[in-house]
Amino acid sequence: MINPKSIISQARSSTLIRIYLRLFPTLIALSIIASFLIYQPELAQDFTNRFLTKLNLNQDDSAQAAPQLDLISPINSHRQQHDQPTLSPHPSLNSAAEYIALSLAANPQSETAIDLKKIATLADYSYSTIAYLAAITPLPIITPPTTNWITDSSSDILDPQFTQIGSHQLNIHLDNQDQIISVIVLASPADNPPPYPPSPTQKTTTNQSPPTYYTGTQLWQEVQNYRRNNGVPEFKQDNTLCTIASIRVNQMIELGKLDNHEGFTPLVDQFREDGRLTHTNIAENILSGYPTPQAAVAAWNGSPGHQALLRDGAYVFACTAANHGYAVLVAAF
């Protein structure tokens, strides 16, 4: 039987030569970066990101994996313990909870911007009573937000008027720490029968289905396909950029049109000021009116400025968001 130590010993000198030859281009690149840092620091940043992209080393490893909390079961258990019926999950209230989470992510120090009436309209939910509970919790989570809600807001949770519930969680990086925004929305739907029955001369249409829209996940897959097909490294998804992209989509949904990037710079500045955004360069692509993610990416590809962002290998981190026909790609390095 051959002694493994002898094999290692015999191969050591040739291995060192091979390692040196492989590291030689790296040493040259590092010396170039050092020269740039002295005379042209902006070029050094760009060169560094491109170099690390080639080595597949420029990764965002700072974010902790956030747990997926069950926000609804503890609420319903608390109601059952006090002889109240459980709340039925409703997808529109999930959307409302998401809009609230995004609003809090945009302005975590204040809840004054939360307009429940407007959010319910965006979520396509007609209500007679509505309320929400929210928490921003540092990771790792020691006490679940539902425990605090049950302690501090039991009367709201047990309110017999509420019959439905929605929830959402959003990961953010705030105050140099990974945190999670948790939101539940409690509501009862409006009972709005038509005031008068249709007259014999009126035509009622009942076979129209609501429009369907592609999602941010579907857009992300198509953007990654585009990068691969054009010989560019795939983007690395970044939670902070996902938050910015989602907020931007909802800004334009609320506005009812594209905003010509007017909401982008103030949002980025806000994220920089509170330390949530640390990337040096950040850019976005936006569009609306395209029925599929394939059509959206094709439209960006047909515009030189938008195509440049899709194909620029210096942009390492990114995220997409899409809803109601609006699409956003935010990329950074």
PDB file of N, CA, C and O in Angstrom, residues 184-240:
ATOM      1  N   ILE A 184     -49.186  41.741   9.709  1.00  0.00           N
ATOM      2  CA  ILE A 184     -50.466  41.068   9.498  1.00  0.00           C
ATOM      3  C   ILE A 184     -51.524  42.147   9.293  1.00  0.00           C
ATOM      4  O   ILE A 184     -51.435  43.241   9.853  1.00  0.00           O
ATOM      5  N   VAL A 185     -52.506  41.838   8.456  1.00  0.00           N
ATOM      6  CA  VAL A 185     -53.636  42.735   8.219  1.00  0.00           C
ATOM      7  C   VAL A 185     -54.906  42.003   8.629  1.00  0.00           C
ATOM      8  O   VAL A 185     -55.159  40.873   8.172  1.00  0.00           O
ATOM      9  N   LEU A 186     -55.679  42.607   9.505  1.00  0.00           N
ATOM     10  CA  LEU A 186     -56.950  42.061   9.974  1.00  0.00           C
ATOM     11  C   LEU A 186     -58.073  42.860   9.337  1.00  0.00           C
ATOM     12  O   LEU A 186     -58.028  44.092   9.318  1.00  0.00           O
ATOM     13  N   ALA A 187     -59.087  42.170   8.812  1.00  0.00           N
ATOM     14  CA  ALA A 187     -60.135  42.908   8.103  1.00  0.00           C
ATOM     15  C   ALA A 187     -61.410  42.101   8.043  1.00  0.00           C
ATOM     16  O   ALA A 187     -61.446  40.888   8.288  1.00  0.00           O
ATOM     17  N   SER A 188     -62.479  42.806   7.710  1.00  0.00           N
ATOM     18  CA  SER A 188     -63.746  42.173   7.344  1.00  0.00           C
ATOM     19  C   SER A 188     -64.181  42.801   6.028  1.00  0.00           C
ATOM     20  O   SER A 188     -64.066  44.015   5.842  1.00  0.00           O
ATOM     21  N   PRO A 189     -64.632  41.980   5.073  1.00  0.00           N
ATOM     22  CA  PRO A 189     -64.964  42.516   3.756  1.00  0.00           C
ATOM     23  C   PRO A 189     -66.239  43.348   3.793  1.00  0.00           C
ATOM     24  O   PRO A 189     -67.110  43.162   4.641  1.00  0.00           O
ATOM     25  N   ALA A 190     -66.319  44.267   2.845  1.00  0.00           N
ATOM     26  CA  ALA A 190     -67.522  45.093   2.728  1.00  0.00           C
ATOM     27  C   ALA A 190     -68.643  44.278   2.118  1.00  0.00           C
ATOM     28  O   ALA A 190     -68.430  43.379   1.297  1.00  0.00           O
ATOM     29  N   ASP A 191     -69.835  44.575   2.558  1.00  0.00           N
ATOM     30  CA  ASP A 191     -71.025  43.940   1.986  1.00  0.00           C
ATOM     31  C   ASP A 191     -71.719  45.014   1.156  1.00  0.00           C
ATOM     32  O   ASP A 191     -72.453  45.849   1.691  1.00  0.00           O
ATOM     33  N   ASN A 192     -71.469  44.982  -0.151  1.00  0.00           N
ATOM     34  CA  ASN A 192     -71.962  46.045  -1.026  1.00  0.00           C
ATOM     35  C   ASN A 192     -72.849  45.471  -2.137  1.00  0.00           C
ATOM     36  O   ASN A 192     -72.408  45.334  -3.280  1.00  0.00           O
ATOM     37  N   PRO A 193     -74.081  45.128  -1.838  1.00  0.00           N
ATOM     38  CA  PRO A 193     -74.971  44.689  -2.920  1.00  0.00           C
ATOM     39  C   PRO A 193     -75.313  45.876  -3.817  1.00  0.00           C
ATOM     40  O   PRO A 193     -75.320  47.021  -3.369  1.00  0.00           O
ATOM     41  N   PRO A 194     -75.554  45.657  -5.107  1.00  0.00           N
ATOM     42  CA  PRO A 194     -75.928  46.754  -5.993  1.00  0.00           C
ATOM     43  C   PRO A 194     -77.217  47.400  -5.505  1.00  0.00           C
ATOM     44  O   PRO A 194     -78.139  46.721  -5.042  1.00  0.00           O
ATOM     45  N   PRO A 195     -77.299  48.739  -5.547  1.00  0.00           N
ATOM     46  CA  PRO A 195     -78.481  49.415  -5.013  1.00  0.00           C
ATOM     47  C   PRO A 195     -79.772  49.101  -5.762  1.00  0.00           C
ATOM     48  O   PRO A 195     -80.845  49.140  -5.199  1.00  0.00           O
ATOM     49  N   TYR A 196     -79.655  48.807  -7.025  1.00  0.00           N
ATOM     50  CA  TYR A 196     -80.829  48.473  -7.814  1.00  0.00           C
ATOM     51  C   TYR A 196     -80.505  47.279  -8.690  1.00  0.00           C
ATOM     52  O   TYR A 196     -79.390  47.132  -9.189  1.00  0.00           O
ATOM     53  N   PRO A 197     -81.495  46.399  -8.956  1.00  0.00           N
ATOM     54  CA  PRO A 197     -81.240  45.288  -9.869  1.00  0.00           C
ATOM     55  C   PRO A 197     -81.130  45.800 -11.299  1.00  0.00           C
ATOM     56  O   PRO A 197     -81.691  46.839 -11.634  1.00  0.00           O
ATOM     57  N   PRO A 198     -80.369  45.119 -12.161  1.00  0.00           N
ATOM     58  CA  PRO A 198     -80.259  45.576 -13.540  1.00  0.00           C
ATOM     59  C   PRO A 198     -81.627  45.617 -14.215  1.00  0.00           C
ATOM     60  O   PRO A 198     -82.465  44.732 -14.017  1.00  0.00           O
ATOM     61  N   SER A 199     -81.860  46.659 -14.976  1.00  0.00           N
ATOM     62  CA  SER A 199     -83.112  46.769 -15.715  1.00  0.00           C
ATOM     63  C   SER A 199     -83.067  45.828 -16.915  1.00  0.00           C
ATOM     64  O   SER A 199     -82.002  45.392 -17.334  1.00  0.00           O
ATOM     65  N   PRO A 200     -84.223  45.524 -17.525  1.00  0.00           N
ATOM     66  CA  PRO A 200     -84.249  44.596 -18.668  1.00  0.00           C
ATOM     67  C   PRO A 200     -83.410  45.062 -19.844  1.00  0.00           C
ATOM     68  O   PRO A 200     -83.000  44.252 -20.675  1.00  0.00           O
ATOM     69  N   THR A 201     -83.148  46.367 -19.939  1.00  0.00           N
ATOM     70  CA  THR A 201     -82.397  46.861 -21.100  1.00  0.00           C
ATOM     71  C   THR A 201     -80.895  46.867 -20.845  1.00  0.00           C
ATOM     72  O   THR A 201     -80.129  47.145 -21.752  1.00  0.00           O
ATOM     73  N   GLN A 202     -80.470  46.566 -19.584  1.00  0.00           N
ATOM     74  CA  GLN A 202     -79.050  46.564 -19.282  1.00  0.00           C
ATOM     75  C   GLN A 202     -78.431  45.216 -19.616  1.00  0.00           C
ATOM     76  O   GLN A 202     -79.077  44.175 -19.501  1.00  0.00           O
ATOM     77  N   LYS A 203     -77.178  45.272 -20.047  1.00  0.00           N
ATOM     78  CA  LYS A 203     -76.447  44.052 -20.367  1.00  0.00           C
ATOM     79  C   LYS A 203     -75.398  43.806 -19.281  1.00  0.00           C
ATOM     80  O   LYS A 203     -74.580  44.677 -18.989  1.00  0.00           O
ATOM     81  N   THR A 204     -75.460  42.641 -18.667  1.00  0.00           N
ATOM     82  CA  THR A 204     -74.506  42.297 -17.608  1.00  0.00           C
ATOM     83  C   THR A 204     -73.526  41.255 -18.139  1.00  0.00           C
ATOM     84  O   THR A 204     -73.933  40.229 -18.674  1.00  0.00           O
ATOM     85  N   THR A 205     -72.232  41.544 -18.013  1.00  0.00           N
ATOM     86  CA  THR A 205     -71.187  40.631 -18.476  1.00  0.00           C
ATOM     87  C   THR A 205     -70.575  39.928 -17.274  1.00  0.00           C
ATOM     88  O   THR A 205     -70.142  40.579 -16.332  1.00  0.00           O
ATOM     89  N   THR A 206     -70.569  38.620 -17.309  1.00  0.00           N
ATOM     90  CA  THR A 206     -70.074  37.855 -16.151  1.00  0.00           C
ATOM     91  C   THR A 206     -68.915  36.936 -16.500  1.00  0.00           C
ATOM     92  O   THR A 206     -68.357  36.311 -15.619  1.00  0.00           O
ATOM     93  N   ASN A 207     -68.557  36.834 -17.800  1.00  0.00           N
ATOM     94  CA  ASN A 207     -67.543  35.864 -18.187  1.00  0.00           C
ATOM     95  C   ASN A 207     -66.168  36.498 -18.402  1.00  0.00           C
ATOM     96  O   ASN A 207     -65.299  35.891 -19.003  1.00  0.00           O
ATOM     97  N   GLN A 208     -65.971  37.734 -17.932  1.00  0.00           N
ATOM     98  CA  GLN A 208     -64.677  38.362 -18.074  1.00  0.00           C
ATOM     99  C   GLN A 208     -63.791  37.976 -16.897  1.00  0.00           C
ATOM    100  O   GLN A 208     -64.183  38.122 -15.742  1.00  0.00           O
ATOM    101  N   SER A 209     -62.597  37.499 -17.202  1.00  0.00           N
ATOM    102  CA  SER A 209     -61.655  37.133 -16.144  1.00  0.00           C
ATOM    103  C   SER A 209     -60.702  38.293 -15.903  1.00  0.00           C
ATOM    104  O   SER A 209     -60.393  39.057 -16.824  1.00  0.00           O
ATOM    105  N   PRO A 210     -60.239  38.455 -14.676  1.00  0.00           N
ATOM    106  CA  PRO A 210     -59.312  39.549 -14.393  1.00  0.00           C
ATOM    107  C   PRO A 210     -57.987  39.340 -15.127  1.00  0.00           C
ATOM    108  O   PRO A 210     -57.595  38.201 -15.418  1.00  0.00           O
ATOM    109  N   PRO A 211     -57.277  40.422 -15.454  1.00  0.00           N
ATOM    110  CA  PRO A 211     -56.003  40.269 -16.161  1.00  0.00           C
ATOM    111  C   PRO A 211     -54.973  39.578 -15.286  1.00  0.00           C
ATOM    112  O   PRO A 211     -54.996  39.664 -14.064  1.00  0.00           O
ATOM    113  N   THR A 212     -54.059  38.856 -15.928  1.00  0.00           N
ATOM    114  CA  THR A 212     -52.974  38.196 -15.209  1.00  0.00           C
ATOM    115  C   THR A 212     -51.675  38.938 -15.506  1.00  0.00           C
ATOM    116  O   THR A 212     -51.482  39.454 -16.604  1.00  0.00           O
ATOM    117  N   TYR A 213     -50.793  38.982 -14.522  1.00  0.00           N
ATOM    118  CA  TYR A 213     -49.538  39.704 -14.669  1.00  0.00           C
ATOM    119  C   TYR A 213     -48.385  38.783 -14.295  1.00  0.00           C
ATOM    120  O   TYR A 213     -48.516  37.917 -13.430  1.00  0.00           O
ATOM    121  N   TYR A 214     -47.261  38.983 -14.965  1.00  0.00           N
ATOM    122  CA  TYR A 214     -46.067  38.215 -14.600  1.00  0.00           C
ATOM    123  C   TYR A 214     -45.476  38.767 -13.304  1.00  0.00           C
ATOM    124  O   TYR A 214     -45.725  39.907 -12.915  1.00  0.00           O
ATOM    125  N   THR A 215     -44.693  37.934 -12.646  1.00  0.00           N
ATOM    126  CA  THR A 215     -44.162  38.263 -11.322  1.00  0.00           C
ATOM    127  C   THR A 215     -42.693  38.680 -11.408  1.00  0.00           C
ATOM    128  O   THR A 215     -42.029  38.493 -12.435  1.00  0.00           O
ATOM    129  N   GLY A 216     -42.202  39.207 -10.309  1.00  0.00           N
ATOM    130  CA  GLY A 216     -40.790  39.563 -10.233  1.00  0.00           C
ATOM    131  C   GLY A 216     -39.889  38.345 -10.360  1.00  0.00           C
ATOM    132  O   GLY A 216     -38.802  38.422 -10.946  1.00  0.00           O
ATOM    133  N   THR A 217     -40.334  37.198  -9.826  1.00  0.00           N
ATOM    134  CA  THR A 217     -39.545  35.965  -9.945  1.00  0.00           C
ATOM    135  C   THR A 217     -39.424  35.533 -11.395  1.00  0.00           C
ATOM    136  O   THR A 217     -38.338  35.137 -11.853  1.00  0.00           O
ATOM    137  N   GLN A 218     -40.523  35.613 -12.144  1.00  0.00           N
ATOM    138  CA  GLN A 218     -40.477  35.255 -13.561  1.00  0.00           C
ATOM    139  C   GLN A 218     -39.578  36.209 -14.349  1.00  0.00           C
ATOM    140  O   GLN A 218     -38.835  35.793 -15.239  1.00  0.00           O
ATOM    141  N   LEU A 219     -39.636  37.492 -14.002  1.00  0.00           N
ATOM    142  CA  LEU A 219     -38.772  38.472 -14.664  1.00  0.00           C
ATOM    143  C   LEU A 219     -37.312  38.197 -14.329  1.00  0.00           C
ATOM    144  O   LEU A 219     -36.435  38.300 -15.203  1.00  0.00           O
ATOM    145  N   TRP A 220     -37.038  37.856 -13.087  1.00  0.00           N
ATOM    146  CA  TRP A 220     -35.673  37.543 -12.662  1.00  0.00           C
ATOM    147  C   TRP A 220     -35.101  36.379 -13.465  1.00  0.00           C
ATOM    148  O   TRP A 220     -33.944  36.423 -13.928  1.00  0.00           O
ATOM    149  N   GLN A 221     -35.889  35.330 -13.641  1.00  0.00           N
ATOM    150  CA  GLN A 221     -35.437  34.173 -14.410  1.00  0.00           C
ATOM    151  C   GLN A 221     -35.111  34.554 -15.852  1.00  0.00           C
ATOM    152  O   GLN A 221     -34.111  34.096 -16.424  1.00  0.00           O
ATOM    153  N   GLU A 222     -35.932  35.425 -16.429  1.00  0.00           N
ATOM    154  CA  GLU A 222     -35.714  35.832 -17.815  1.00  0.00           C
ATOM    155  C   GLU A 222     -34.474  36.720 -17.933  1.00  0.00           C
ATOM    156  O   GLU A 222     -33.711  36.613 -18.905  1.00  0.00           O
ATOM    157  N   VAL A 223     -34.252  37.591 -16.952  1.00  0.00           N
ATOM    158  CA  VAL A 223     -33.046  38.433 -16.957  1.00  0.00           C
ATOM    159  C   VAL A 223     -31.795  37.565 -16.837  1.00  0.00           C
ATOM    160  O   VAL A 223     -30.792  37.776 -17.543  1.00  0.00           O
ATOM    161  N   GLN A 224     -31.834  36.564 -15.972  1.00  0.00           N
ATOM    162  CA  GLN A 224     -30.691  35.667 -15.816  1.00  0.00           C
ATOM    163  C   GLN A 224     -30.444  34.865 -17.098  1.00  0.00           C
ATOM    164  O   GLN A 224     -29.284  34.647 -17.489  1.00  0.00           O
ATOM    165  N   ASN A 225     -31.525  34.429 -17.741  1.00  0.00           N
ATOM    166  CA  ASN A 225     -31.373  33.733 -19.026  1.00  0.00           C
ATOM    167  C   ASN A 225     -30.685  34.629 -20.046  1.00  0.00           C
ATOM    168  O   ASN A 225     -29.820  34.193 -20.803  1.00  0.00           O
ATOM    169  N   TYR A 226     -31.092  35.888 -20.052  1.00  0.00           N
ATOM    170  CA  TYR A 226     -30.504  36.849 -20.995  1.00  0.00           C
ATOM    171  C   TYR A 226     -29.010  37.008 -20.717  1.00  0.00           C
ATOM    172  O   TYR A 226     -28.190  37.028 -21.655  1.00  0.00           O
ATOM    173  N   ARG A 227     -28.630  37.135 -19.469  1.00  0.00           N
ATOM    174  CA  ARG A 227     -27.211  37.291 -19.125  1.00  0.00           C
ATOM    175  C   ARG A 227     -26.411  36.069 -19.569  1.00  0.00           C
ATOM    176  O   ARG A 227     -25.335  36.208 -20.162  1.00  0.00           O
ATOM    177  N   ARG A 228     -26.929  34.880 -19.288  1.00  0.00           N
ATOM    178  CA  ARG A 228     -26.228  33.657 -19.699  1.00  0.00           C
ATOM    179  C   ARG A 228     -26.075  33.598 -21.216  1.00  0.00           C
ATOM    180  O   ARG A 228     -25.007  33.281 -21.736  1.00  0.00           O
ATOM    181  N   ASN A 229     -27.158  33.893 -21.933  1.00  0.00           N
ATOM    182  CA  ASN A 229     -27.137  33.782 -23.392  1.00  0.00           C
ATOM    183  C   ASN A 229     -26.212  34.800 -24.046  1.00  0.00           C
ATOM    184  O   ASN A 229     -25.820  34.634 -25.203  1.00  0.00           O
ATOM    185  N   ASN A 230     -25.874  35.856 -23.325  1.00  0.00           N
ATOM    186  CA  ASN A 230     -24.996  36.886 -23.870  1.00  0.00           C
ATOM    187  C   ASN A 230     -23.594  36.862 -23.245  1.00  0.00           C
ATOM    188  O   ASN A 230     -22.844  37.830 -23.364  1.00  0.00           O
ATOM    189  N   GLY A 231     -23.274  35.747 -22.603  1.00  0.00           N
ATOM    190  CA  GLY A 231     -21.927  35.555 -22.092  1.00  0.00           C
ATOM    191  C   GLY A 231     -21.557  36.431 -20.914  1.00  0.00           C
ATOM    192  O   GLY A 231     -20.369  36.721 -20.700  1.00  0.00           O
ATOM    193  N   VAL A 232     -22.556  36.858 -20.130  1.00  0.00           N
ATOM    194  CA  VAL A 232     -22.307  37.710 -18.971  1.00  0.00           C
ATOM    195  C   VAL A 232     -22.630  36.910 -17.710  1.00  0.00           C
ATOM    196  O   VAL A 232     -23.635  36.180 -17.680  1.00  0.00           O
ATOM    197  N   PRO A 233     -21.809  37.007 -16.654  1.00  0.00           N
ATOM    198  CA  PRO A 233     -22.127  36.274 -15.418  1.00  0.00           C
ATOM    199  C   PRO A 233     -23.505  36.645 -14.881  1.00  0.00           C
ATOM    200  O   PRO A 233     -23.924  37.801 -14.967  1.00  0.00           O
ATOM    201  N   GLU A 234     -24.211  35.656 -14.351  1.00  0.00           N
ATOM    202  CA  GLU A 234     -25.526  35.921 -13.779  1.00  0.00           C
ATOM    203  C   GLU A 234     -25.402  36.892 -12.604  1.00  0.00           C
ATOM    204  O   GLU A 234     -24.392  36.949 -11.922  1.00  0.00           O
ATOM    205  N   PHE A 235     -26.483  37.666 -12.389  1.00  0.00           N
ATOM    206  CA  PHE A 235     -26.532  38.548 -11.228  1.00  0.00           C
ATOM    207  C   PHE A 235     -26.585  37.732  -9.946  1.00  0.00           C
ATOM    208  O   PHE A 235     -27.113  36.615  -9.925  1.00  0.00           O
ATOM    209  N   LYS A 236     -26.079  38.302  -8.873  1.00  0.00           N
ATOM    210  CA  LYS A 236     -26.271  37.754  -7.533  1.00  0.00           C
ATOM    211  C   LYS A 236     -27.379  38.556  -6.859  1.00  0.00           C
ATOM    212  O   LYS A 236     -27.300  39.786  -6.785  1.00  0.00           O
ATOM    213  N   GLN A 237     -28.409  37.858  -6.381  1.00  0.00           N
ATOM    214  CA  GLN A 237     -29.564  38.554  -5.807  1.00  0.00           C
ATOM    215  C   GLN A 237     -29.197  39.188  -4.464  1.00  0.00           C
ATOM    216  O   GLN A 237     -28.509  38.587  -3.650  1.00  0.00           O
ATOM    217  N   ASP A 238     -29.665  40.415  -4.271  1.00  0.00           N
ATOM    218  CA  ASP A 238     -29.345  41.202  -3.087  1.00  0.00           C
ATOM    219  C   ASP A 238     -30.650  41.651  -2.427  1.00  0.00           C
ATOM    220  O   ASP A 238     -31.505  42.259  -3.078  1.00  0.00           O
ATOM    221  N   ASN A 239     -30.828  41.343  -1.138  1.00  0.00           N
ATOM    222  CA  ASN A 239     -32.088  41.630  -0.450  1.00  0.00           C
ATOM    223  C   ASN A 239     -32.425  43.117  -0.423  1.00  0.00           C
ATOM    224  O   ASN A 239     -33.587  43.511  -0.573  1.00  0.00           O
ATOM    225  N   THR A 240     -31.416  43.960  -0.225  1.00  0.00           N
ATOM    226  CA  THR A 240     -31.674  45.405  -0.185  1.00  0.00           C
ATOM    227  C   THR A 240     -32.154  45.894  -1.543  1.00  0.00           C
ATOM    228  O   THR A 240     -33.085  46.707  -1.628  1.00  0.00           O
TER     229      THR A 240
END
